[in-house]
mmCIF file of C-alpha atoms in Angstrom:
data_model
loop_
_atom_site.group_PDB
_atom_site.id
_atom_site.type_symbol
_atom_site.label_atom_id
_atom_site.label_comp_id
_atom_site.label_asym_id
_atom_site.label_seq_id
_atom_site.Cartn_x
_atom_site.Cartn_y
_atom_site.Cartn_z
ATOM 1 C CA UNK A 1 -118.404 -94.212 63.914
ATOM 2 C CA UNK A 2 -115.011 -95.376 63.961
ATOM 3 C CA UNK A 3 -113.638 -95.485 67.521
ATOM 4 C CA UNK A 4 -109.812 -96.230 68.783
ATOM 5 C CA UNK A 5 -109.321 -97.144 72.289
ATOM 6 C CA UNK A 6 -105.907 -97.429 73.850
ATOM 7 C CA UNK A 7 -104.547 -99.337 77.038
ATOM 8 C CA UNK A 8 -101.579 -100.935 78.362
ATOM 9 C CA UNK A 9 -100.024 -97.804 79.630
ATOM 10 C CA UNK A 10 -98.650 -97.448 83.170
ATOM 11 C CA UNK A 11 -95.190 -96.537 85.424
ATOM 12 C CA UNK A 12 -92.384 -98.689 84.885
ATOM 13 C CA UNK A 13 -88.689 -98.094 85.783
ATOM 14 C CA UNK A 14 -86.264 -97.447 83.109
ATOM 15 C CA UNK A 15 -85.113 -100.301 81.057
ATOM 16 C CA UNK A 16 -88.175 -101.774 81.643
ATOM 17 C CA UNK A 17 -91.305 -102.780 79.055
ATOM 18 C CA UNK A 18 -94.679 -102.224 78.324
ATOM 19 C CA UNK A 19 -96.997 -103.330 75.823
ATOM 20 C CA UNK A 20 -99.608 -101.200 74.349
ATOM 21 C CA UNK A 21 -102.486 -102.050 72.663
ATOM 22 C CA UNK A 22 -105.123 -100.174 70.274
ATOM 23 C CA UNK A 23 -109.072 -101.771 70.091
ATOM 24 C CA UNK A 24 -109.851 -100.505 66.676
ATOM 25 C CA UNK A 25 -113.761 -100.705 66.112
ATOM 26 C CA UNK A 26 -116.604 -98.775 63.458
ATOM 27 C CA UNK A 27 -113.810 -99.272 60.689
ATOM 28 C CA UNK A 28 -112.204 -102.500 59.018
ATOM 29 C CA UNK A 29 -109.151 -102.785 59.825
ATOM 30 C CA UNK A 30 -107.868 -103.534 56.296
ATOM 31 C CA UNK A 31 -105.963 -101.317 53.383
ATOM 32 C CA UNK A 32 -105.189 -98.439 56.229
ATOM 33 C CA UNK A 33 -102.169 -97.439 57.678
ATOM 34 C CA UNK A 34 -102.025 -96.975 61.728
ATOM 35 C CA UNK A 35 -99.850 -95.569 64.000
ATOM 36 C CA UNK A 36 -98.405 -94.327 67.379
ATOM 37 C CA UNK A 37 -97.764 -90.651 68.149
ATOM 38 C CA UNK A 38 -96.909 -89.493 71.712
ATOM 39 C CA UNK A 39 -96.931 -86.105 73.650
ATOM 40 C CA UNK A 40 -94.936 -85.176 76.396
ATOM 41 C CA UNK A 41 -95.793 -82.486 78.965
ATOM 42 C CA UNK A 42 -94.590 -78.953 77.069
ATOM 43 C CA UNK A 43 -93.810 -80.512 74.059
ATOM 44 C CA UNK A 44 -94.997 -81.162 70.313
ATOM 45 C CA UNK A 45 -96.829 -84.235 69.657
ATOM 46 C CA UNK A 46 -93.896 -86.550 67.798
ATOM 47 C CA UNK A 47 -94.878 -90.041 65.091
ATOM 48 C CA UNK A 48 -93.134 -93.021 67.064
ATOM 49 C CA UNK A 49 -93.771 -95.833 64.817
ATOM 50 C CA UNK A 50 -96.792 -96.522 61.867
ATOM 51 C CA UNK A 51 -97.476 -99.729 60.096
ATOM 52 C CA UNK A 52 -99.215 -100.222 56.851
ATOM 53 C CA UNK A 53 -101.921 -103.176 57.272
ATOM 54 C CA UNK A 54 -101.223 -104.315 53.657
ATOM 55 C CA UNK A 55 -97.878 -105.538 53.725
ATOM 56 C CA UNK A 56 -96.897 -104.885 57.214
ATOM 57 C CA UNK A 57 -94.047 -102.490 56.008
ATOM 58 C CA UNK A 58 -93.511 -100.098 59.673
ATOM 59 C CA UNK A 59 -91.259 -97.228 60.155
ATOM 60 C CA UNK A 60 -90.190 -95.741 63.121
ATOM 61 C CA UNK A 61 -88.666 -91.972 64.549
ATOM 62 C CA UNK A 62 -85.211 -92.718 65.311
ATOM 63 C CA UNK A 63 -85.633 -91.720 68.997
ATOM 64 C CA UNK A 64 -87.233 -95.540 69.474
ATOM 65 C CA UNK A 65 -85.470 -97.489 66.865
ATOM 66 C CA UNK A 66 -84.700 -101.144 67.622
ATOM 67 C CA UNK A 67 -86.350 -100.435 70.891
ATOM 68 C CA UNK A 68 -90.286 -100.338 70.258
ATOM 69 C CA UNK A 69 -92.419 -102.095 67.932
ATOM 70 C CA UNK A 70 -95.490 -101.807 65.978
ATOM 71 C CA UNK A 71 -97.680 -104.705 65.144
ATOM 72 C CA UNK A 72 -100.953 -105.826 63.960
ATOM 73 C CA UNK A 73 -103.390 -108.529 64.621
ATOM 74 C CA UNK A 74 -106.049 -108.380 62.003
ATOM 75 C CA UNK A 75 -107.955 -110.899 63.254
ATOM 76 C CA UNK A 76 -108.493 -108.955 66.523
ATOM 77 C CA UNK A 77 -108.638 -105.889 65.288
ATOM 78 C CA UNK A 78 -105.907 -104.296 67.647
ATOM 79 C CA UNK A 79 -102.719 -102.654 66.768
ATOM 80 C CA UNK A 80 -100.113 -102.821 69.225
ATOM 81 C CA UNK A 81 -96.555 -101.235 70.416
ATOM 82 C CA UNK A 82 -94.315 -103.536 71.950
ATOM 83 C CA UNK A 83 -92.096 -100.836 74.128
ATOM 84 C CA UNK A 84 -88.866 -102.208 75.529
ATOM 85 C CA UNK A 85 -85.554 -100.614 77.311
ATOM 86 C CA UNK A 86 -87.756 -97.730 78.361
ATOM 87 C CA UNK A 87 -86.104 -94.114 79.235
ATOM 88 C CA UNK A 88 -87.538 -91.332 81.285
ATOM 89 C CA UNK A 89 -87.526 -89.373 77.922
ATOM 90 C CA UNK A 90 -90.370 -92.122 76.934
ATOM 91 C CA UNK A 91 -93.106 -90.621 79.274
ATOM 92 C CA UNK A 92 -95.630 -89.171 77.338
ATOM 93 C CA UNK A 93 -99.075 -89.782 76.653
ATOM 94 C CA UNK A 94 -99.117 -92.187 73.959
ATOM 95 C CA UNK A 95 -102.049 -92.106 71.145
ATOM 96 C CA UNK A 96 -103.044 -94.434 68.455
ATOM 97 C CA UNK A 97 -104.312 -93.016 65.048
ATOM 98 C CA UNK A 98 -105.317 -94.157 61.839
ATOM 99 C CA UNK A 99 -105.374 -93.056 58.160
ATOM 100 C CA UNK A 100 -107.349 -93.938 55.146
ATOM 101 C CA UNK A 101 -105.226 -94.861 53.404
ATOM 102 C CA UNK A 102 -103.056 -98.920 52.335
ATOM 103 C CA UNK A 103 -99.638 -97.705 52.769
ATOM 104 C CA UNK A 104 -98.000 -95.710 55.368
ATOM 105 C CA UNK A 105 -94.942 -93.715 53.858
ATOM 106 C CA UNK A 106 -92.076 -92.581 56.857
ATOM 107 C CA UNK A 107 -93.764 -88.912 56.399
ATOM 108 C CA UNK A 108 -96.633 -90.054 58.150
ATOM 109 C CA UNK A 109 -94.677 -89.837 61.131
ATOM 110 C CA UNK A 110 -94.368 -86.372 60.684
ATOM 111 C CA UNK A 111 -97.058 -84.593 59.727
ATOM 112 C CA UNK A 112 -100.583 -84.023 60.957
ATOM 113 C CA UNK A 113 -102.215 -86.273 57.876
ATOM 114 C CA UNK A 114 -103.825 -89.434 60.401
ATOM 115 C CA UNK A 115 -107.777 -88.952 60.030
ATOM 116 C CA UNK A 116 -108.858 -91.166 63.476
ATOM 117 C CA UNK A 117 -107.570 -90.815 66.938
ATOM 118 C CA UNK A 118 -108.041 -92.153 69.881
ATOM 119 C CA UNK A 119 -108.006 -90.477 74.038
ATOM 120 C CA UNK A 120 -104.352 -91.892 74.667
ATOM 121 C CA UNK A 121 -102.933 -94.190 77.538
ATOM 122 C CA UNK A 122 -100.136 -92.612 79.896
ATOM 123 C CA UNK A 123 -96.226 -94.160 80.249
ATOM 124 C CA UNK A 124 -94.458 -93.171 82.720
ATOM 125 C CA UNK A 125 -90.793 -94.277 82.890
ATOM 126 C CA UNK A 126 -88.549 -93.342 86.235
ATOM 127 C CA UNK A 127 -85.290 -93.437 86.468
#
């Protein structure tokens, strides 16, 4: 049973970081793309960044360009968002999903096409 685990989340003030991180387990971690997604209260759940683990190749949603980034550690297992100059418009619960698939492709971002999720980890960024 493939399971995804988030953490790192917490409060931070605005232009501050966080790091989160995504315990990947029940699945090898190889030839599938992963992502982040996030949800704010009252609003549509939105693709923040995705990462193909062949190749690397990421794309992001322009709200958290040159800001955030994806990464992978395929000897760990984990997938991870590096989250930096943080806004209040960043709060949201963020959740890390997976599809089976090699390659992620900037639609992923987009549409409702990830096949593994995991419970989320809150941000919360004051101002």
């Amino acid at each position: 049973q493939v399971h995804l685990v988030e953490s790192g989340g917490g409060s931070v003030q605005a232009g501050g970081s966080l790091r989160l991180s995504c315990a990947v387990s029940g699945i090898s971690h190889t030839s599938k793309c992963w992502g982040w997604f996030r949800q704010a209260p009252g609003m549509q759940r939105e693709g923040v960044a995705v990462i193909s683990s062949r190749g690397g190749v990421s794309y992001y949603s322009d709200s958290v360009k040159g800001r955030f980034t994806i990464s992978q550690d395929n000897a760990m297992n984990t997938v991870s968002l590096q989250m930096t100059s943080l806004k209040p418009e960043d709060t949201a619960m963020y959740y890390c999903a997976q599809r089976l698939e090699a390659s992620c492709t900037i639609a992923y971002l987009f549409g409702d096409v990830m096949n593994h999720w995991g419970k989320g980890t809150l941000v919360t960024v004051s101002s």
